[in-house]
Coordinates of C-alpha atoms and ligand atoms in Angstrom, one line a residue:
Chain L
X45 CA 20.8 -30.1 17.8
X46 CA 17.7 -31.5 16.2
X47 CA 17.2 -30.9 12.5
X48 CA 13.7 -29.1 13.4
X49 CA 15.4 -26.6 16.0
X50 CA 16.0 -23.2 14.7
X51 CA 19.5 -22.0 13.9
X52 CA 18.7 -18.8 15.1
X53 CA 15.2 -17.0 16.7
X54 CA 14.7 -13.7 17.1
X55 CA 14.6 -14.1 20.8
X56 CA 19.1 -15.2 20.9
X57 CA 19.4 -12.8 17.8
X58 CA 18.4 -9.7 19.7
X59 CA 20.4 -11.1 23.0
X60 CA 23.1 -11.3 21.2
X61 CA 22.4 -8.1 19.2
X62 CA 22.2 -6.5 23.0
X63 CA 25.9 -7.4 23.4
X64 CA 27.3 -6.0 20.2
X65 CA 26.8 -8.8 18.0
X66 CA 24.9 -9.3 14.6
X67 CA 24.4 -13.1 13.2
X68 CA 23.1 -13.9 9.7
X69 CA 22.5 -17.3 8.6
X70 CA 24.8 -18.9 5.5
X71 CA 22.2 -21.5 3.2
X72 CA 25.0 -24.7 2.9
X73 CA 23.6 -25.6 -0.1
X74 CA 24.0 -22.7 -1.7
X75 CA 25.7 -20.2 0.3
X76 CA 22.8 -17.1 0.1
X77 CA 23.1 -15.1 3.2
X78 CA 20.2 -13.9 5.5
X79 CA 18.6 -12.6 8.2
X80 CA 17.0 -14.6 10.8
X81 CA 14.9 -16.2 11.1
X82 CA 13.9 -18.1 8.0
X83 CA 12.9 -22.0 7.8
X84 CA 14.0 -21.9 4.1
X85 CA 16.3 -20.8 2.2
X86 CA 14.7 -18.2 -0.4
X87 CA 17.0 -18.4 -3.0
X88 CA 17.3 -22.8 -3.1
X89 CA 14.4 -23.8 -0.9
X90 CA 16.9 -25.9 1.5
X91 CA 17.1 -26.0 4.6
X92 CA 20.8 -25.9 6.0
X93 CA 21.8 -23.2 7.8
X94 CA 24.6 -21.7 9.7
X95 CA 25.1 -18.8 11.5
X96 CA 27.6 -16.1 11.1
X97 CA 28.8 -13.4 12.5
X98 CA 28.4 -9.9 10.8
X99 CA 31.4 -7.1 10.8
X100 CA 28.2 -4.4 11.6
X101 CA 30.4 -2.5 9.0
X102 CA 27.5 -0.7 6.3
X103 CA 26.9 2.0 4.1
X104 CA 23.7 3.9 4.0
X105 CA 21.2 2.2 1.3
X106 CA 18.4 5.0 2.3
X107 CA 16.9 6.6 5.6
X108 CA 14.6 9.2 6.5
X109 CA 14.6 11.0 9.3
X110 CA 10.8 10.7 11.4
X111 CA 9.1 13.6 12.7
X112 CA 6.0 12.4 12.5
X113 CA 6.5 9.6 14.9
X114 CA 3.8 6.9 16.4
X115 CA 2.0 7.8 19.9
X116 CA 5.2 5.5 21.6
X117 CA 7.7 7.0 19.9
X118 CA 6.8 10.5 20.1
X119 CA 8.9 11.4 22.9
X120 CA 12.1 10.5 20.8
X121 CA 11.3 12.6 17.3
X122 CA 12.7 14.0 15.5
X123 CA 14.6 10.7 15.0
X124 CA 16.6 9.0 11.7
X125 CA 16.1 5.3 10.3
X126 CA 18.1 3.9 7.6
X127 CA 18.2 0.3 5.4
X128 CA 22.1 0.0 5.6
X129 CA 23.9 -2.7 3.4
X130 CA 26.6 -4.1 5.6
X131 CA 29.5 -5.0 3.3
X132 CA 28.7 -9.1 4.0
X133 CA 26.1 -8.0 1.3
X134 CA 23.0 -8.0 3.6
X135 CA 20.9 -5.3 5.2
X136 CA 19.0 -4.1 8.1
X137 CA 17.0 -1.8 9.0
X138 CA 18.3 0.9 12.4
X139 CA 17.7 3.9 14.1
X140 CA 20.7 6.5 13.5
X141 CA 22.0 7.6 16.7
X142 CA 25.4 9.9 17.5
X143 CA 25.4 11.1 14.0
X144 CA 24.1 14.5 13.4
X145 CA 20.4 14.4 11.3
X146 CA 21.9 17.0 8.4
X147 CA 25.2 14.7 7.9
X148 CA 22.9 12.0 6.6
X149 CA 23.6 10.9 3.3
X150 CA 23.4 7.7 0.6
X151 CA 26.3 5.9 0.6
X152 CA 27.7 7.2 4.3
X153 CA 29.5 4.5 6.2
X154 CA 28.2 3.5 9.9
X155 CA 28.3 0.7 12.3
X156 CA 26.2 -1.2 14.2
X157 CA 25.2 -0.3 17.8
X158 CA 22.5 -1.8 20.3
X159 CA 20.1 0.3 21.3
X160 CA 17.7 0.4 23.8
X161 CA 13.7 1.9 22.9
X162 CA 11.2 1.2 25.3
X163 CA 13.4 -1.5 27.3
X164 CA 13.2 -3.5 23.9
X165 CA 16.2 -4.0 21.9
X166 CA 16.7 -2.6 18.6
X167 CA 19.1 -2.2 16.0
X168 CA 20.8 1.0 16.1
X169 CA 23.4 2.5 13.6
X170 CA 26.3 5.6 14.3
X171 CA 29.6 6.5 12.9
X172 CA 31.7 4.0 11.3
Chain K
X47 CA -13.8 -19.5 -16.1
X48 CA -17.3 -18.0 -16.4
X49 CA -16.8 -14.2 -17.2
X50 CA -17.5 -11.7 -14.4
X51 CA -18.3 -7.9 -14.8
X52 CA -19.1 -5.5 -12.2
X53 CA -22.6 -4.3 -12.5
X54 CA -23.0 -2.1 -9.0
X55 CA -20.9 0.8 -7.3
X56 CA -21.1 2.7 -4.6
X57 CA -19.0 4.7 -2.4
X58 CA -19.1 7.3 0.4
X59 CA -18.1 10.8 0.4
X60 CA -14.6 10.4 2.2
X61 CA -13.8 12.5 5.5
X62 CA -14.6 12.7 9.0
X63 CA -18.0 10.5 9.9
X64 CA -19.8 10.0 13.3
X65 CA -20.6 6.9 12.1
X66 CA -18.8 3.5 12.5
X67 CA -17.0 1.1 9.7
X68 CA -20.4 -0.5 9.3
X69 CA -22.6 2.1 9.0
X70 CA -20.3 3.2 6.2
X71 CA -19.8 0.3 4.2
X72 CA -23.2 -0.1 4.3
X73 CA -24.3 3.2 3.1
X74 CA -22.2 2.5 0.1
X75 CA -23.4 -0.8 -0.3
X76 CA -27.2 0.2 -0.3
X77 CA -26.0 2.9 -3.4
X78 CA -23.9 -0.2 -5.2
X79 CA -27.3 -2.4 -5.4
X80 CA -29.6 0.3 -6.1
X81 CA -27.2 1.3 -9.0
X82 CA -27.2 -2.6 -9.8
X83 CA -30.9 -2.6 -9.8
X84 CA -31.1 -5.8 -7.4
X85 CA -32.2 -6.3 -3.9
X86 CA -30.5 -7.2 -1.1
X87 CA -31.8 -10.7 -1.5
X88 CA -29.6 -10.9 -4.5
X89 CA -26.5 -11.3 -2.3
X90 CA -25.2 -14.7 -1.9
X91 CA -21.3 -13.7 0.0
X92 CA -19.6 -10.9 0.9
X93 CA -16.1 -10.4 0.4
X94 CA -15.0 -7.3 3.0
X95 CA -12.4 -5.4 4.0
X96 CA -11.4 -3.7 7.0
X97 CA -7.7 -3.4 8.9
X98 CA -7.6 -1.7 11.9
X99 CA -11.0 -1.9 13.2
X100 CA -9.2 -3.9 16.1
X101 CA -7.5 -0.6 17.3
X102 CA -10.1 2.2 16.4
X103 CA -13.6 0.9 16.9
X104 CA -12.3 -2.1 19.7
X105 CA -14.0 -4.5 16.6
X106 CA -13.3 -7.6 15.3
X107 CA -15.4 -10.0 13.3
X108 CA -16.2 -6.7 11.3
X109 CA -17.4 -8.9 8.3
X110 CA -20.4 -10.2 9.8
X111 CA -21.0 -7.4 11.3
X112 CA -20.8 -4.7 8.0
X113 CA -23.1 -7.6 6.7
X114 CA -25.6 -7.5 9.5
X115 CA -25.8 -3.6 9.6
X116 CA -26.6 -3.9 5.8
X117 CA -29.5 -6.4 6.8
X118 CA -28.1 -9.2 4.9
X119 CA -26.7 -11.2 8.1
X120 CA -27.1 -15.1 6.8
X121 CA -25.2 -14.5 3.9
X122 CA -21.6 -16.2 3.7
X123 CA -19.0 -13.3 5.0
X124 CA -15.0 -13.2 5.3
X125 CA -13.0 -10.1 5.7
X126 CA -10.0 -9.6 4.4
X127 CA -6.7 -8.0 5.9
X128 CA -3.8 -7.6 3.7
X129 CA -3.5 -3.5 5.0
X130 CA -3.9 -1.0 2.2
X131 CA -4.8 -3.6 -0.1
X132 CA -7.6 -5.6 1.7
X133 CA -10.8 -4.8 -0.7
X134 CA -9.0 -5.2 -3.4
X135 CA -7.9 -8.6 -2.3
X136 CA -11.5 -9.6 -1.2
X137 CA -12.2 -8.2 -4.8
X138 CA -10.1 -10.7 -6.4
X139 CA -11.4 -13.3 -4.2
X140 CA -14.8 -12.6 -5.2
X141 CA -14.1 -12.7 -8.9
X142 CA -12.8 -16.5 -8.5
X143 CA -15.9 -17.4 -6.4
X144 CA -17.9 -16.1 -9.6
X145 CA -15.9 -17.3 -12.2
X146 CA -15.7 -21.2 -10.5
X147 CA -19.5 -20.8 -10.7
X148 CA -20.3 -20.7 -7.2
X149 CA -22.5 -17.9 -6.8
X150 CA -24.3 -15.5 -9.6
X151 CA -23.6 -12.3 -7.4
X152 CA -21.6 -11.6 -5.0
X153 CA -20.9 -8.4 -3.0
X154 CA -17.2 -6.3 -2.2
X155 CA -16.4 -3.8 -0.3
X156 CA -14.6 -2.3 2.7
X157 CA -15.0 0.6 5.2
X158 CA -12.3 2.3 7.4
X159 CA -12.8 4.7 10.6
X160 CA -9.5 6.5 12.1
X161 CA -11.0 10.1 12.9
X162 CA -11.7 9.0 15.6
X163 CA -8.5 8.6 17.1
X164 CA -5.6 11.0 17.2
X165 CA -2.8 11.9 14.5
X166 CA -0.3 9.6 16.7
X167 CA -2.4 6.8 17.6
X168 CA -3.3 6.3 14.0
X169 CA 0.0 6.6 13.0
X170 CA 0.2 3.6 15.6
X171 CA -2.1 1.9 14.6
X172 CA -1.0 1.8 10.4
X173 CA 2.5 0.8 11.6
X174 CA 1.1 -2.6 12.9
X175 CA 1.2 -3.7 9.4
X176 CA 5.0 -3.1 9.4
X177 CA 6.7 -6.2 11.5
X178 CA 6.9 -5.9 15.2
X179 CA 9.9 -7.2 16.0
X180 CA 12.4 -5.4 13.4
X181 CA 10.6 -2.5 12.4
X182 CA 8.4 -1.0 15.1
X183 CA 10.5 -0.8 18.1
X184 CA 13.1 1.5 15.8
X185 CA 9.7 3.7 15.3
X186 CA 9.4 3.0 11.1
X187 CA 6.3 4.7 10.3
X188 CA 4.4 4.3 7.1
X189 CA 5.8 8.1 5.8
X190 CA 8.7 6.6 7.1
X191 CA 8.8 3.7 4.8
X192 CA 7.9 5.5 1.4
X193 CA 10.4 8.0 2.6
X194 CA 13.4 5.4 2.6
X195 CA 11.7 4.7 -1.2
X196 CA 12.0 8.4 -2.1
X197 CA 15.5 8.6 -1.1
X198 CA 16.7 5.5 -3.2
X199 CA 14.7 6.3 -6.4
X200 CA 16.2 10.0 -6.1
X201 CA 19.5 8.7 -5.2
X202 CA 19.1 6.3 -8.2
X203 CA 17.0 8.2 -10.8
X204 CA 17.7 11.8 -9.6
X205 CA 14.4 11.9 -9.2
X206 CA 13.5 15.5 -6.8
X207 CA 11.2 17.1 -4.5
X208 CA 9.5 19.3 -6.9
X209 CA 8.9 16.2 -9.4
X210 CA 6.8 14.3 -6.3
X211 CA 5.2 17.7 -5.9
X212 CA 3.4 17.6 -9.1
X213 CA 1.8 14.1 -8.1
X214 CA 0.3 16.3 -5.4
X215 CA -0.5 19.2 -7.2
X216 CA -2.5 17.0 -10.5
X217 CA -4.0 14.7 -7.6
X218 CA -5.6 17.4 -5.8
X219 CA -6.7 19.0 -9.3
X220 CA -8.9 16.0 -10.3
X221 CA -10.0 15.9 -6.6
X222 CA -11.2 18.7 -7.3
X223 CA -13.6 17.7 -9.6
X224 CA -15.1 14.4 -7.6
X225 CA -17.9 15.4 -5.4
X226 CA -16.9 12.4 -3.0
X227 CA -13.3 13.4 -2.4
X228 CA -12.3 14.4 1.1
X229 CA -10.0 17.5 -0.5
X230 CA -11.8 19.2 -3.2
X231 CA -9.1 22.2 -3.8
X232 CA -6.0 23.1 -6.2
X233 CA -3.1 23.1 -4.3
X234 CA 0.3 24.8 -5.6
X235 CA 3.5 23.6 -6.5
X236 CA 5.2 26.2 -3.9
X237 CA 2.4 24.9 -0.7
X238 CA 4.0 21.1 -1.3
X239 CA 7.4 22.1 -1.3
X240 CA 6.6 24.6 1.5
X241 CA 4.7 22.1 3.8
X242 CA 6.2 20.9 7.2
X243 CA 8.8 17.1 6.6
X244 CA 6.9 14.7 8.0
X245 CA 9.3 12.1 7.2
X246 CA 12.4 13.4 5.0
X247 CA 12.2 14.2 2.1
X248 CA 8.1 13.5 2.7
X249 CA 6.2 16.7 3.4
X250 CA 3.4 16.8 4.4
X251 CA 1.6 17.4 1.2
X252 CA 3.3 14.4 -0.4
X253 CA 1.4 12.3 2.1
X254 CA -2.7 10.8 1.8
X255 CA -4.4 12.0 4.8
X256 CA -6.5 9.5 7.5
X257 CA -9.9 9.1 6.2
X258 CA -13.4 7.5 7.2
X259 CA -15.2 6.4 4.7
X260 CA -16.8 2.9 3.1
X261 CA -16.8 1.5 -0.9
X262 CA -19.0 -1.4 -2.5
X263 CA -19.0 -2.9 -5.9
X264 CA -21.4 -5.5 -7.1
X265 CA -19.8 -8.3 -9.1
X266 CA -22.1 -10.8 -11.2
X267 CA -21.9 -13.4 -13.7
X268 CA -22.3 -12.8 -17.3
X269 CA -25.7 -13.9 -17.8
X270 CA -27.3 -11.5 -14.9
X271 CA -24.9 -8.8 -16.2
X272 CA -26.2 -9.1 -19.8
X273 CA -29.5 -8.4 -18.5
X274 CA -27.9 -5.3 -17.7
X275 CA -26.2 -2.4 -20.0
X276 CA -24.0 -1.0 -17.7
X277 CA -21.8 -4.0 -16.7
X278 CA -17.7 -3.3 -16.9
X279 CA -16.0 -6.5 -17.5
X280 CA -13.3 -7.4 -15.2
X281 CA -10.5 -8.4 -17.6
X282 CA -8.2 -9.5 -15.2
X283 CA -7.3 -9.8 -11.6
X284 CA -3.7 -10.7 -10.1
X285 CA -2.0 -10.6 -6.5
X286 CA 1.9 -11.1 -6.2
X287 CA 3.8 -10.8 -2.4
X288 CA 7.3 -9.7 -1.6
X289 CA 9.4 -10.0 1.3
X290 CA 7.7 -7.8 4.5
X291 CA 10.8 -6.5 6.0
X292 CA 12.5 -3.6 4.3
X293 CA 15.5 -5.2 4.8
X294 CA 15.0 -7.9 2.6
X295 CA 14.0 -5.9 -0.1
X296 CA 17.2 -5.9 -2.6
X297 CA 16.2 -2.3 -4.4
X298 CA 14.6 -0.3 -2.6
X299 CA 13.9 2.2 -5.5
X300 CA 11.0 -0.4 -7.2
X301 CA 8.3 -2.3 -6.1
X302 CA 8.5 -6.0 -7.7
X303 CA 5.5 -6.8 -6.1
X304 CA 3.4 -4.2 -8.4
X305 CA 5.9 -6.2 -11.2
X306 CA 4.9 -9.1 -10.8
X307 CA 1.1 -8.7 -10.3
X308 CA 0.9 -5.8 -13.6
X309 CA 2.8 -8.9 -15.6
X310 CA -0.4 -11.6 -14.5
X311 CA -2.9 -9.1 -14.9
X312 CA -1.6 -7.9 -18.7
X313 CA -1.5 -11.7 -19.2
X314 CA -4.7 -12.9 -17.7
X315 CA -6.3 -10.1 -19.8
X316 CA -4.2 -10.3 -23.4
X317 CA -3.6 -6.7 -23.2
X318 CA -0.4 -4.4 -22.3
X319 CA 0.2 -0.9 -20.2
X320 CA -0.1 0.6 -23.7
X321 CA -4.0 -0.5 -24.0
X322 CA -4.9 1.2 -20.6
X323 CA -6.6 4.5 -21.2
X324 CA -7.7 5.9 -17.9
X325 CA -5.6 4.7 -14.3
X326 CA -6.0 4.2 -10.3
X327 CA -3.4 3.7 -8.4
X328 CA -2.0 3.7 -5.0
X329 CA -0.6 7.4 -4.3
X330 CA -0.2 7.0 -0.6
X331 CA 2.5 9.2 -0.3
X332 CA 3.6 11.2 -4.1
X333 CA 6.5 8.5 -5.0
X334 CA 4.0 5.4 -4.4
X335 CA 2.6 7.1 -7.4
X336 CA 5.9 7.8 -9.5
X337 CA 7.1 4.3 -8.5
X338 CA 4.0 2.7 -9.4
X339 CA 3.6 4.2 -13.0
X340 CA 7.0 3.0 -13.6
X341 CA 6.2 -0.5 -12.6
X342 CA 3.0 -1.0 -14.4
X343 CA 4.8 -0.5 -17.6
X344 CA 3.0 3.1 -18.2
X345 CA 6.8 4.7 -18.0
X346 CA 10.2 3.8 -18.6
X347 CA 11.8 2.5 -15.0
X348 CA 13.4 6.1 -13.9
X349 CA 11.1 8.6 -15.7
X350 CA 8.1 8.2 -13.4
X351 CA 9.5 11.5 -11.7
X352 CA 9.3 13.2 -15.3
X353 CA 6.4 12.0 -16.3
X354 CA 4.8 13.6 -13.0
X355 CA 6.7 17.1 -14.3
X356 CA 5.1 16.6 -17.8
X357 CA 1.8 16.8 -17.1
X358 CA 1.4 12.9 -18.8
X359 CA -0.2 11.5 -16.3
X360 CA -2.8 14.4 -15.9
X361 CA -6.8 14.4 -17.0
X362 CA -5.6 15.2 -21.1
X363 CA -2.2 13.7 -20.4
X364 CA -1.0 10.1 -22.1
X365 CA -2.3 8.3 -19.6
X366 CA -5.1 9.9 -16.7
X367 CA -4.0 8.4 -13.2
X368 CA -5.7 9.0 -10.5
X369 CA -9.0 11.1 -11.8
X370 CA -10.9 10.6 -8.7
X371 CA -7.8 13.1 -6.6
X372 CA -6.2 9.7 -6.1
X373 CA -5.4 8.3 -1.9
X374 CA -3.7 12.0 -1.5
X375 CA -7.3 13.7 -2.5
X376 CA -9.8 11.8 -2.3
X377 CA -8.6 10.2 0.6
X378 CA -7.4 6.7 1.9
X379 CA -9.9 4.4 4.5
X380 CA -7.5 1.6 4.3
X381 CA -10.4 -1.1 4.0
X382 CA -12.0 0.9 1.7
X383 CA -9.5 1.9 -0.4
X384 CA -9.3 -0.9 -3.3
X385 CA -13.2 -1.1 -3.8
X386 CA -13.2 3.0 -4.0
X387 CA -10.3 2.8 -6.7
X388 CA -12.8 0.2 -8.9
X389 CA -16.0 1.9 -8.4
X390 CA -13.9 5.2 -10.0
X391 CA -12.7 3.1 -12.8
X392 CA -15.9 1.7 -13.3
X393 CA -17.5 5.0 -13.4
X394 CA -14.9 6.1 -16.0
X395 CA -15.6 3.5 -18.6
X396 CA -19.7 3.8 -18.3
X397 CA -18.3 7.5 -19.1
X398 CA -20.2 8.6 -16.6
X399 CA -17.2 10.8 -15.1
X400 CA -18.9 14.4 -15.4
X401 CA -16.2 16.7 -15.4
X402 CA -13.1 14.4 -15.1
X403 CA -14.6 11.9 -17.6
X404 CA -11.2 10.6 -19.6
X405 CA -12.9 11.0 -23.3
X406 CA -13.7 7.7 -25.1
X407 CA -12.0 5.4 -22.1
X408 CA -12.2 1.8 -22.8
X409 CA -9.7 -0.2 -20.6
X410 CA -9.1 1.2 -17.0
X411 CA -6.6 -0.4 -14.3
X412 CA -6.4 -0.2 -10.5
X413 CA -3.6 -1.2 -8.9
X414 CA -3.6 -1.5 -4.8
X415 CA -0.8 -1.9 -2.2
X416 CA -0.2 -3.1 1.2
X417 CA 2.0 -2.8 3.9
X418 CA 5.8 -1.8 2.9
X419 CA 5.3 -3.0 -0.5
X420 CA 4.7 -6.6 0.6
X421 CA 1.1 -6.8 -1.1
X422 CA -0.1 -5.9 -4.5
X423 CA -3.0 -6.5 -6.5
X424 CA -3.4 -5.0 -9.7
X425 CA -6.9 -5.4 -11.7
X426 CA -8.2 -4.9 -15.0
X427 CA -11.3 -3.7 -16.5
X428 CA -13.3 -2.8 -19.8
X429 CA -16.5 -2.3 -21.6
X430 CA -18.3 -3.5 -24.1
Ligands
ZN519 ZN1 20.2 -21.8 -0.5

């Protein structure tokens, strides 16, 4: 692979995302984890990544739960989102499905799911 | 640098209008240079903001065209799109152009129209400045993202409900008393907390509402604004970024971004969050306000909530914030938004404030975001 090819775009990490798996990207220099994509590292300014798998293991960081939703997701409200911190030390953002809206809390554990919305793929998150 | 003081402001009243983004900014603009007692000839650029044009008025290129419905079309024109925080930005443009010694005056400003549209499309439309790929398809909406906030500063701070209520309840008091606000009346403590979620534990009073309206300030050099009396000198004027995804944000419960540009700002100017005597800042939704007070310096980080309860940051607090009724009461016309929070600060320190004049005010601050945190620009002011 050529140095200027991307380790990961958004267009594998969501195909793979679709089939139950989450990749980060590990800096080599320094070993700062992220989310794809990113030409540079942001905590060394390198450029020498590696991707890695992700357990899809979390904890709820924050969410909400949207009843207000935009004109293309109005059909689906009242829905929950949450930032959860998967234990690798990174986050995402997802939408909480199979988990009941009042058993929400900071600090519950969940695991990553695809999801479907609108025939795009998106991050979803239910019980651990 | 040359010095640059604003010696022109105008604004709309904010609300429903029949009348497009141009015709507003250009209403406010006519009031900004009659205020600065110049002509329209005076104008040599125009720095102007505007964000979703593209969706509600099918417009684009709305710089040239605010400027041509003004009747100043040859003059230089850029607009600027950095969401919430676009005037503002195109303010702090403008104030380099001056201070290089480009131009002698130069004219800011920004318009918005959404009324137009329904609830859900404009709700749309606003989450466009959230990113496409990782945010919108899981249906993050702007409540939705100040709502994730809210839960982590309460998580972290215990920070509550009732204490974002009384950002409502202060904000539509001084809104109260500006003619131009789009709500002028009290609310209670119980009609916040009673109010329908909108996103939890957002309700629907803790949230700005859509608004039309347009804002223009007239910035010149020293020597035309010595000409003047009534020129507020801009002390300092900062931007700073952070990451755009929420997910990338390491604590979710501050705003580095408002951090980072309060620090250049207090720098740029000499002076610290204990000079400022009168405050606008961006209240989109109650805890942008708590959040923000805490990360100008104004409060301790984690007392923002309390400091909501207290009263401080009420007209006869500490510290006035928001005396114009603030994004929630005055209203929030994205585009328009940053130039509206100057020309109220502005109006404070020629203390010409009427009945929510802050008594004796000599250094006032505005402070604008954008997006999910990922823009700030935080500017200061004073007189003479
Ligand atoms: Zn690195």
């Amino acid at each position: 692979m050529a140095a200027t090819e991307p380790v990961i775009t958004l267009k594998n990490f969501f195909e793979r995302a679709r089939e139950g798996a989450l990749t980060a990207v590990r800096c080599g220099k320094c070993s700062a984890l992220a989310i794809p994509p990113k030409e540079f590292c942001e905590s060394c300014h390198q450029r020498a990544w590696e991707p890695v798998a992700l357990s899809g293991q979390g904890t709820i960081a924050s969410y909400t739960i949207i009843r207000v939703a935009p004109a293309r997701h109005a059909a689906e409200a009242p829905y929950a989102v949450a930032v959860v911190q998967l234990k690798e030390g990174v986050s995402l953002l997802g939408r909480i499905v199979d988990l009941p809206l009042d058993k929400l809390q900071v600090g519950l554990p969940v695991k990553f799911r695809p999801l479907v919305v609108n025939s795009q793929t998106a991050l979803g998150f239910g019980p651990a | 640098m040359r010095r640059v003081a604003v010696i022109g402001v105008g604004v709309t009243k904010f609300g429903k209008h029949d009348r497009t983004s141009a015709e507003l900014f250009a209403e406010a603009a006519r009031d900004a240079l009659a205020d600065a007692e110049l002509p329209p000839s005076a104008v040599q650029a125009l720095y102007y903001g505007n964000v979703v044009g593209g969706e509600t008025e099918k417009q684009l290129h709305t710089g040239p065209q605010a400027a041509s419905v003004l009747g100043i079309p040859t003059v230089p024109t850029t607009r600027f799109e950095t969401a919430c925080a676009s005037s503002h930005a195109a303010f702090r443009h403008a104030v380099m152009e001056l201070a290089a010694g480009v131009s002698e005056v130069v004219l800011v400003g920004g318009a918005e129209r959404v009324l137009n549209v329904p609830t859900a499309e404009a709700t749309e439309y606003f989450a466009y400045a959230s990113d496409a790929v990782w945010e919108q398809p899981v249906g993050l909406t702007f409540p939705g993202v100040f709502a994730l906030i809210a839960r982590a500063h309460m998580a972290k701070h215990g920070t509550t409900e009732e204490q974002m209520a009384h950002v409502a309840v202060k904000n539509h008091r001084h809104g109260a008393l500006n003619p131009k606000a789009q709500f002028q009346k009290e609310i209670t403590l119980e009609q916040v907390l009673r109010s329908a979620y909108v996103a939890d534990p957002l309700k629907l009073y803790d949230c700005c509402p859509f608004t039309d309206g347009g804002a223009a300030v007239v910035l010149a050099s020293e020597e035309i604004a010595r000409q003047r009396r009534r020129g507020i000198w801009v002390l300092g004027s900062a931007a700073a970024s952070d990451s755009m995804l929420m997910h990338d944000k390491r604590d979710l419960a501050r705003v580095p971004a408002t951090e980072r540009a309060a620090a250049a700002a207090y720098r740029q100017a000499g002076l610290g969050p204990e000079d400022v005597d009168v405050v606008e800042l961006h209240d989109c939704f109650t805890i942008a306000e708590i959040v923000a007070t805490e990360g100008l310096g104004l409060f301790e980080p984690g007392t923002g909530g309390l400091a909501a309860e207290k009263g401080w940051t009420s007209l006869g607090g500490k510290i006035p914030v928001n005396t114009s009724g603030g994004l929630k009461a005055k209203g929030h016309p994205i585009g328009a938004t940053g130039a509206a929070q100057i020309v109220e600060v502005v109006t404070q320190l020629r203390g010409e404030a009427g009945p929510r004049q802050v008594e004796g005010a000599r250094i006032g601050l505005t402070h604008t975001l954008g997006g999910n945190t990922a823009t700030v620009l935080v500017s200061l002011f004073g007189r003479d």
